[in-house]
Coordinates of C-alpha atoms and ligand atoms in Angstrom, one line a residue:
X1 CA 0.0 0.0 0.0
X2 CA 2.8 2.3 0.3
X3 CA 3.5 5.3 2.5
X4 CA 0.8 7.8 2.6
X5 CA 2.3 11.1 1.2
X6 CA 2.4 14.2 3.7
X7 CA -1.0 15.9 3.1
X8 CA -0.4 19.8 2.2
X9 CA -2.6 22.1 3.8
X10 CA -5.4 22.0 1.4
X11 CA -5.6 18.0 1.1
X12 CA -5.7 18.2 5.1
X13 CA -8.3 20.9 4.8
X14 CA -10.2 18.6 2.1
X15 CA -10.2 15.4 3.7
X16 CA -11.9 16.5 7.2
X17 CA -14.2 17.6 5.0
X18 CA -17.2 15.4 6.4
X19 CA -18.5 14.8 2.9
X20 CA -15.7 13.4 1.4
X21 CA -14.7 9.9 1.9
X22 CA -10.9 9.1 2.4
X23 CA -8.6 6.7 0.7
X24 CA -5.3 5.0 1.7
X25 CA -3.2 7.5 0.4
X26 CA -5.1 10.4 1.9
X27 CA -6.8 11.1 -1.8
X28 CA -10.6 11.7 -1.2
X29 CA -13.6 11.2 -3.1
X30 CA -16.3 13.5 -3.1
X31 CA -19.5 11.9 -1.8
X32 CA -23.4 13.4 -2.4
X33 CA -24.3 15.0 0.1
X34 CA -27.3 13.3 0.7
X35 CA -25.6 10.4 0.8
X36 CA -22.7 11.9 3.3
X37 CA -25.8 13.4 5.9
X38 CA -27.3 9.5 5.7
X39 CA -24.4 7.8 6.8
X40 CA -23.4 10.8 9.4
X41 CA -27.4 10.8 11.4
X42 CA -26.6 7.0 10.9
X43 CA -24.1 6.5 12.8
X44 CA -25.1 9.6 15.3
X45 CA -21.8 11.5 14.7
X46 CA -19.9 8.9 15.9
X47 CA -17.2 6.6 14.8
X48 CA -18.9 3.0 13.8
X49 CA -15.8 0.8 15.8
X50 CA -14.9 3.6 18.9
X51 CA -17.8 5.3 19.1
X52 CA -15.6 8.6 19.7
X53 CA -17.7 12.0 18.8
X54 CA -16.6 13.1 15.8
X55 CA -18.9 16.6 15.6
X56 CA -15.5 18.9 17.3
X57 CA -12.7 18.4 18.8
X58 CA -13.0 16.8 21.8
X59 CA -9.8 18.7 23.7
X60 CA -11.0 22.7 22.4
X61 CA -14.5 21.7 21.5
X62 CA -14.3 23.4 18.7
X63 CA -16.8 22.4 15.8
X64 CA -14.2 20.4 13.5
X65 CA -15.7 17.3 11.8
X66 CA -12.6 14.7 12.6
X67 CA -15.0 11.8 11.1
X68 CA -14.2 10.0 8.1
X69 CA -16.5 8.6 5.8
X70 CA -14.8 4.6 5.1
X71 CA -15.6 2.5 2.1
X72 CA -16.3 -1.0 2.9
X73 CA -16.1 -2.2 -0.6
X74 CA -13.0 0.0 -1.9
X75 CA -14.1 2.5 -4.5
X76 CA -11.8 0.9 -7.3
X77 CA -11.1 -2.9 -8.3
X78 CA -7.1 -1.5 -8.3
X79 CA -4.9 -4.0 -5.9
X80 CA -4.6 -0.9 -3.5
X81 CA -8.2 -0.6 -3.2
X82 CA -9.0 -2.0 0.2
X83 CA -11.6 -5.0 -0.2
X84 CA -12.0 -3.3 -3.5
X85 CA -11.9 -6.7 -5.2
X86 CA -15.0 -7.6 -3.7
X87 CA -18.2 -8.3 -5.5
X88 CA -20.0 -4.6 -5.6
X89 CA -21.0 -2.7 -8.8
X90 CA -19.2 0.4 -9.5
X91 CA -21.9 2.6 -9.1
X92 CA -22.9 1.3 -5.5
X93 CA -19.2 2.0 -4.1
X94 CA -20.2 5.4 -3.0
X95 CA -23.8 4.8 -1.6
X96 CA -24.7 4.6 2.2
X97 CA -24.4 1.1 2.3
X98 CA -21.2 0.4 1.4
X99 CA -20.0 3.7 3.5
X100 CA -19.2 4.1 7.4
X101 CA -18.5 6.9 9.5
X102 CA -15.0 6.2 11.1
X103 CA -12.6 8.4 13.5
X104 CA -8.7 8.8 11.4
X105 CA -7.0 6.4 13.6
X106 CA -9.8 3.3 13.5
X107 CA -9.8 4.1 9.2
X108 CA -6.0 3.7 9.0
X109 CA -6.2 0.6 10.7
X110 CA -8.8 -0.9 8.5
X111 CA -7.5 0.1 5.7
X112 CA -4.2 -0.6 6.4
X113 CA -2.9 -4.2 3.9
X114 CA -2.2 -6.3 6.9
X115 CA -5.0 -5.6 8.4
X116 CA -7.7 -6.5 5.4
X117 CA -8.6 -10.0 6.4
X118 CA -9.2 -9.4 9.6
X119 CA -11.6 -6.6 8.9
X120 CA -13.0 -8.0 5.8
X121 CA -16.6 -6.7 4.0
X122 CA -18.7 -8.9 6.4
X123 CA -17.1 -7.9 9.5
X124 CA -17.2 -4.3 8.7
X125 CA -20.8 -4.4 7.5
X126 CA -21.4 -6.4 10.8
X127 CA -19.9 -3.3 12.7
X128 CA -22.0 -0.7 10.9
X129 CA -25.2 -2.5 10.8
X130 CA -24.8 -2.9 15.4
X131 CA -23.6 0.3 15.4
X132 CA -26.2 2.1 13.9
X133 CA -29.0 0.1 15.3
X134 CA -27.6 0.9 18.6
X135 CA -28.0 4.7 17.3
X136 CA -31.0 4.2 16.5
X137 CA -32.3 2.4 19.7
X138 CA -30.9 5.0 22.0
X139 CA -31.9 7.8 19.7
X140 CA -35.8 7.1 20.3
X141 CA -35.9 6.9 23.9
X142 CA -37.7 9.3 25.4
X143 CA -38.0 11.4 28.7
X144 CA -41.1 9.2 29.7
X145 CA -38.8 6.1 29.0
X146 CA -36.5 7.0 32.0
X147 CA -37.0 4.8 34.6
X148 CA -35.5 4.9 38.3
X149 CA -33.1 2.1 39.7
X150 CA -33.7 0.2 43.0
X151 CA -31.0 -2.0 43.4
X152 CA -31.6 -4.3 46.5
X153 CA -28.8 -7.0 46.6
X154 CA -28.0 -8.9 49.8
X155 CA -26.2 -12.0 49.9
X156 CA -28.1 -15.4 49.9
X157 CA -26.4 -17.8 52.7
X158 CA -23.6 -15.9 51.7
X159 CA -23.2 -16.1 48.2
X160 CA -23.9 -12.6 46.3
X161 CA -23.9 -10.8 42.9
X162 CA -23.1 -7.7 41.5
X163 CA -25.4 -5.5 39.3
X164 CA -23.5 -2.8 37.7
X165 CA -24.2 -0.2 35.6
X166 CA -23.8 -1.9 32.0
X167 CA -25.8 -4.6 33.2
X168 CA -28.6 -2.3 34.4
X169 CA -28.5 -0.3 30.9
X170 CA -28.5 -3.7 28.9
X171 CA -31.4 -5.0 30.9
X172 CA -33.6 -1.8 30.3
X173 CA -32.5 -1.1 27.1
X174 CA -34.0 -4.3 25.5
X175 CA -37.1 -3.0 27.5
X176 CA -36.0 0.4 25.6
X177 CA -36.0 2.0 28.8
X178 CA -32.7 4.1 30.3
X179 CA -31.9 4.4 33.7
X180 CA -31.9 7.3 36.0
X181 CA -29.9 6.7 39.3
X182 CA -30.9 9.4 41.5
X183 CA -31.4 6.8 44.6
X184 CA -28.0 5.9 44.6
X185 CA -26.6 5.6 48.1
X186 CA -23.0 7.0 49.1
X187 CA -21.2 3.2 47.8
X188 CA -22.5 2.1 44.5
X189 CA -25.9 0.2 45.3
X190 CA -29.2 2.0 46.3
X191 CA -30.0 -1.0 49.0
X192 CA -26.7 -2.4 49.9
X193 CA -27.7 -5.4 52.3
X194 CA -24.5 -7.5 51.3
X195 CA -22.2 -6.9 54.5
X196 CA -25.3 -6.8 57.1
X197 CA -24.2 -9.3 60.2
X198 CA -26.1 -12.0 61.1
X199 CA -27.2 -13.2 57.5
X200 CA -26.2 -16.7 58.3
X201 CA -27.4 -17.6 61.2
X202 CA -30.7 -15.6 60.6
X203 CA -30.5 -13.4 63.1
X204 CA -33.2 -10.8 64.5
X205 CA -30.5 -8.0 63.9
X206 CA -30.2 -9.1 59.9
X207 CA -33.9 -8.9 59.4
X208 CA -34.5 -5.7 61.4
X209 CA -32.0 -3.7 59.6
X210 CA -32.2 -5.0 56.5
X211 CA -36.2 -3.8 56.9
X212 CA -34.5 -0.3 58.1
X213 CA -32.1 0.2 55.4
X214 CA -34.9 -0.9 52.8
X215 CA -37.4 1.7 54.3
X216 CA -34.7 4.6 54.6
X217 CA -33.8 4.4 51.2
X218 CA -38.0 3.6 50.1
X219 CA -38.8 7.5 51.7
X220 CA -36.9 9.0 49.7
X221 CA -38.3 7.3 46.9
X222 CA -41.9 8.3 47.7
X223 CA -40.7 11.7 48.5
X224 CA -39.2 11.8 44.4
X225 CA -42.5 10.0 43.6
X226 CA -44.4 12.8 45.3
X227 CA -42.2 15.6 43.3
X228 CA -43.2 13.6 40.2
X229 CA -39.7 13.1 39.2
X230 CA -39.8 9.4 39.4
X231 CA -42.8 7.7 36.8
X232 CA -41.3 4.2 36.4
X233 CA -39.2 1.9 38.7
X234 CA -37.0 -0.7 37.6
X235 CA -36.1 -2.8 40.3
X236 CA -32.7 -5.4 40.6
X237 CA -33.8 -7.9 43.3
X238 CA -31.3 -10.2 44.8
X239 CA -31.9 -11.1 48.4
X240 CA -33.1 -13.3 51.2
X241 CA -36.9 -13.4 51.0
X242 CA -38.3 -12.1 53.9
X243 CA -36.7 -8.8 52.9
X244 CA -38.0 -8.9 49.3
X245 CA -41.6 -8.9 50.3
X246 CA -40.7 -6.2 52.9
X247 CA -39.5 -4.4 50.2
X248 CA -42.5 -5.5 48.7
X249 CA -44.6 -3.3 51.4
X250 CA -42.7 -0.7 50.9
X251 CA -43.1 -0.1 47.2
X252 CA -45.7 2.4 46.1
X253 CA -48.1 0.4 44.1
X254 CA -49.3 3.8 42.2
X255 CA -46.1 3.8 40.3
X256 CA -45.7 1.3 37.9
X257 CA -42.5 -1.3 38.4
X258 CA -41.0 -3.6 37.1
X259 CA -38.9 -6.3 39.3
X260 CA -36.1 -7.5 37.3
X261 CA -34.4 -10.8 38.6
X262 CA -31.0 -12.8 37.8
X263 CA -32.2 -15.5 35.4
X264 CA -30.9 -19.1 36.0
X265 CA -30.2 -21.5 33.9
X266 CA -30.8 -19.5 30.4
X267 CA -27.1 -17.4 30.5
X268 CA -26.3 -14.3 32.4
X269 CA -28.5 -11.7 32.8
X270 CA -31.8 -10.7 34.5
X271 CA -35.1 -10.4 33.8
X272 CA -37.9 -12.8 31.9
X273 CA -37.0 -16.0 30.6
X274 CA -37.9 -15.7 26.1
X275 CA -40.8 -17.7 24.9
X276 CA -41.2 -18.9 28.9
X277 CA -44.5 -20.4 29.2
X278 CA -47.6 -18.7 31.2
X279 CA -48.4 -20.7 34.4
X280 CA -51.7 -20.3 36.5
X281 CA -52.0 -20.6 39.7
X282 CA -54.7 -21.6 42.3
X283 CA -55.3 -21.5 46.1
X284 CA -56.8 -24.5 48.0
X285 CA -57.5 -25.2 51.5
X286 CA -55.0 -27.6 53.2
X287 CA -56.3 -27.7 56.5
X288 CA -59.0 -26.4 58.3
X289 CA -58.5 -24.7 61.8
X290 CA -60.6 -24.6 64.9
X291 CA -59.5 -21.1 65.5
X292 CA -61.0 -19.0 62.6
X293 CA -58.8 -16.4 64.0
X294 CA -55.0 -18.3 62.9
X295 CA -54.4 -18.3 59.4
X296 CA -51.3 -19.6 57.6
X297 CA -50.5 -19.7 53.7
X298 CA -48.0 -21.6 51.8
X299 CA -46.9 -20.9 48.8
X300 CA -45.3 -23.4 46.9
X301 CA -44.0 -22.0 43.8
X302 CA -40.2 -22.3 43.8
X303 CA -40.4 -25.6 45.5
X304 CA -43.5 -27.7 47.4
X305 CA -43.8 -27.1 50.8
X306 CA -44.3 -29.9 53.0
X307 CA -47.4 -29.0 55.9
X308 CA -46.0 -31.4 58.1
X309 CA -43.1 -29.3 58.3
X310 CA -45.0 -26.2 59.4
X311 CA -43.5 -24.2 62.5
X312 CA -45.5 -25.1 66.1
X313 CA -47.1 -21.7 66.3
X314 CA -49.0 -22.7 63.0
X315 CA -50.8 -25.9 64.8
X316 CA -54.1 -27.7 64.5
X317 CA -55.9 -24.2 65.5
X318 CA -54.8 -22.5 62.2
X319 CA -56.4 -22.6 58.5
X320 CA -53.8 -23.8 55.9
X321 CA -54.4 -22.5 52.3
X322 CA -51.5 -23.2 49.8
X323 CA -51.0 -21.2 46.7
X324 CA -49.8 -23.3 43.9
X325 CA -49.5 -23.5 40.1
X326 CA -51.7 -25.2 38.3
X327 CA -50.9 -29.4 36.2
X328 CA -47.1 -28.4 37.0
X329 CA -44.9 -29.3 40.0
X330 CA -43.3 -26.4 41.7
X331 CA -40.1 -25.3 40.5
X332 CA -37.2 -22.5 40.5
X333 CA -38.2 -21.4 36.7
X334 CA -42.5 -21.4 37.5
X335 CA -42.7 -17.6 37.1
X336 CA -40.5 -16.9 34.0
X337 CA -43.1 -14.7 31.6
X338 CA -45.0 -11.6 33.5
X339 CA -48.1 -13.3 32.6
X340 CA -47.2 -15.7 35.1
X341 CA -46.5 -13.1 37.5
X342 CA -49.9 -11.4 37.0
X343 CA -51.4 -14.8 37.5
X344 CA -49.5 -15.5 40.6
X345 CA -50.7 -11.8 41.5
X346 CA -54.6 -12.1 40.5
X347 CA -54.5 -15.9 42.8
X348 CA -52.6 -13.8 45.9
X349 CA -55.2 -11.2 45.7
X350 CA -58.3 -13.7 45.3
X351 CA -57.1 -15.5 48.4
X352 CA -57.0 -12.5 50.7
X353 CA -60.3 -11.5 49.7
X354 CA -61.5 -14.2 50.3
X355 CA -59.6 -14.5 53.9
X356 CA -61.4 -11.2 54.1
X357 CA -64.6 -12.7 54.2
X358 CA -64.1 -16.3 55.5
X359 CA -61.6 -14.5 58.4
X360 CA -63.4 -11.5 59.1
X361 CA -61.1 -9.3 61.8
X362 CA -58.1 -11.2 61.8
X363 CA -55.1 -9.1 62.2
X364 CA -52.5 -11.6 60.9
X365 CA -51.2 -14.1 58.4
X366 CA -48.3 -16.8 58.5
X367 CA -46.8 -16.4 55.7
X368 CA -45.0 -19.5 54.4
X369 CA -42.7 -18.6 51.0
X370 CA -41.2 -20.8 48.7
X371 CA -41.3 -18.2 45.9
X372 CA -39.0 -16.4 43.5
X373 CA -37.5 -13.2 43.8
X374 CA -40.4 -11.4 41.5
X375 CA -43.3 -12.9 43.3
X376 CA -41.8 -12.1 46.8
X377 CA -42.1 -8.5 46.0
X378 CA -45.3 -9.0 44.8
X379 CA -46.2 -11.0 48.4
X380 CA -45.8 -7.8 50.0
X381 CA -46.9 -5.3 47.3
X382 CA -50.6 -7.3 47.1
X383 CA -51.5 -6.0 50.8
X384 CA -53.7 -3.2 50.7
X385 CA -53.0 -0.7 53.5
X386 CA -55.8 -0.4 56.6
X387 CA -57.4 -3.6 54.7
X388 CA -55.3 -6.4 55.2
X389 CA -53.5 -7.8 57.9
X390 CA -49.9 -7.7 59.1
X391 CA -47.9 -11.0 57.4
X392 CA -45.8 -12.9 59.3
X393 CA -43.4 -13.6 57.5
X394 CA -41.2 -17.1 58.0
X395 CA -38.2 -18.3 55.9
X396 CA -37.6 -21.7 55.1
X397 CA -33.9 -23.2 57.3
X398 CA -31.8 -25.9 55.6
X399 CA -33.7 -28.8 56.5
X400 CA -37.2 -28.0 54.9
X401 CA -39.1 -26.4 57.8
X402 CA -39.9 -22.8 58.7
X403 CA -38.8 -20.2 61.1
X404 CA -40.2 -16.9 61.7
X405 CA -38.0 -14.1 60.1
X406 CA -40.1 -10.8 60.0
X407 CA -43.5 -8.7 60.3
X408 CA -44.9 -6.8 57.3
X409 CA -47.4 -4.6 58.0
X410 CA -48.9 -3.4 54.8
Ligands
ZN501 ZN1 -12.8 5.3 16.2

């Protein structure tokens, strides 16, 4: 390819020219300008492989178009052309297609002989096509597309994870959503339940703060909901139950939100399973009580709950209804697809209505979860407020029975 020749002043001039597109040897072509304008909105004034701004220089600011518009087929069949001696007609060289918007250093590389087989035509088309549909994605959210971050990660006997901000802006952006951080706390979580003592041995000090921290941090969330400058919540959910349907509790149910959990089994990431299947759910009556006062509810979702496993305080006095899907066996992946969420939802509220009317005055529930991370918020978001009672909440220990972890008044 030879050594490019020192560009005088007016080639330099001509070639940051940002419709002109630039050859090996620093010669340019001159490209229509409609043509030049569609690659540049294309690619949002940024290079394709960088993504650097190319509108001004980013040291001065000054408005200097440092962007170069790249040929992905050469413009000539000549052995210098790069990739030139691919299949393209002549006259669709200089079209939008076969053009990309590239900083100076990324087009040297590409076009540089040693480098043509790595970056050949269908990795470069590859590069332009996900890096102007990223433009493109970006460039039509709106302001009403901004949605706050709750982030409430403890560990889980004592295993954790970490939701950072790329992971957050992934997640939401295939919900074409972007985030708005504005509860972030002084480290880098909003709910930061990870080094809390006592998680292991379930301690009354691990649930009580963990319910403190969550409430702190849920105030000033109301207050920015009361402002109106929070519409939509996204929340990142990793942690011990109990605290989840706290959490639950505490979350205005006025706002819409959506409770993002870590997927398992179907690669990294968080949120709904693809094509998952819809599950229903029912609520039956395991046991009737003698004390129409004491009632308990299972839910078996995540796994079955075994009733002869139940705590003592939940004895032969109490009324045992268990919430449960419907022709499939309780599993980890049961609520996958927000319609099974909803349905889990609709079944929750059924049953307290109709523990309003069968229970008439009672003033609290056992609460007996084996649930995923989406419908334990939604345990404690069902409650309405002066309607229904406090839940006692239990968590299940190693062995398969239940111990009483917290009190969630709605
Ligand atoms: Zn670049």
């Amino acid at each position: 390819m030879g050594r490019s020749p020192v560009p005088n002043q007016s080639d330099a001039t001509r070639s940051s020219s940002p419709y002109r597109a630039v050859g090996p040897n620093n010669e340019t072509r001159t490209i229509p300008d409609r043509v030049a304008l569609r690659v540049w909105v294309a690619a949002g004034g940024r290079c394709a492989m960088c993504n650097k701004r190319l509108l001004d220089d980013q040291y001065t600011g000054a408005e200097v178009a440092v962007g170069q518009l790249a040929h992905i087929v050469g413009w000539s069949t000549s052995p210098g052309s790069p990739r030139g001696n691919a299949p393209l007609p002549g006259e669709e060289r200089n079209t939008a297609d076969n053009l990309m918007l590239l900083c100076y250093d990324q087009h040297r590389v590409i076009d540089n002989a040693t480098m043509w087989d790595v970056y050949d035509v269908d990795m470069l088309r590859r590069i332009k096509r996900e890096h102007e549909h990223r433009i493109r994605q970006l460039t039509a959210l709106r302001d009403e597309d901004r949605t706050t971050v709750l982030r409430v990660v403890g560990a889980i006997r004592g295993a954790g994870v970490t939701v950072n901000p790329q992971t957050v802006a992934a997640t939401l952006l295939a919900d074409s959503r972007y985030p708005d951080y504005s509860l972030i706390g002084i480290d880098e979580l909003e709910v930061d339940l990870r080094h809390l003592p006592g998680e292991a041995e379930s301690a009354e000090v691990y649930w009580s703060t963990g319910v403190a921290m969550i409430q702190e941090r849920l105030r000033l969330l109301r207050a920015r909901i009361d402002r109106e400058s929070v519409r939509h919540i996204s929340v990142f959910a990793f942690a011990r139950i109990p605290l989840l349907i706290a959490l639950g509790a505490e979350l205005d149910d006025t706002t819409p939100a959506q409770i993002y959990a870590k997927r398992r089994g179907h690669g990294e990431g968080w949120g709904w399973v693809p094509d998952a299947l819809t599950v229903d759910f029912e609520y039956v009556t395991r046991r009737g009580g003698t004390d129409p006062h004491q009632v308990a509810v299972m839910f078996s979702v995540s796994g079955s709950i075994d009733i002869a496993r139940l705590p003592a305080s939940v004895d032969a006095s109490t009324t045992v209804y268990e919430v449960r899907p419907i022709g499939v066996t309780p599993g980890p992946e049961i609520i996958s697809s927000p319609g099974s969420l909803e349905n889990f939802t609709r079944t929750w509220r059924d049953l307290l209505s109709h523990i309003e009317v069968d229970h008439p005055g009672i003033e609290e529930i056992d609460v007996l979860p084996a649930v995923p991370v989406t419908a334990a918020v939604t345990i404690g978001r069902t409650p309405m407020r002066n309607v229904h009672p406090t839940l006692r909440v239990h968590d299940r220990v190693s062995d398969g029975g239940y111990n009483f972890t917290l009190a969630v008044t709605p």
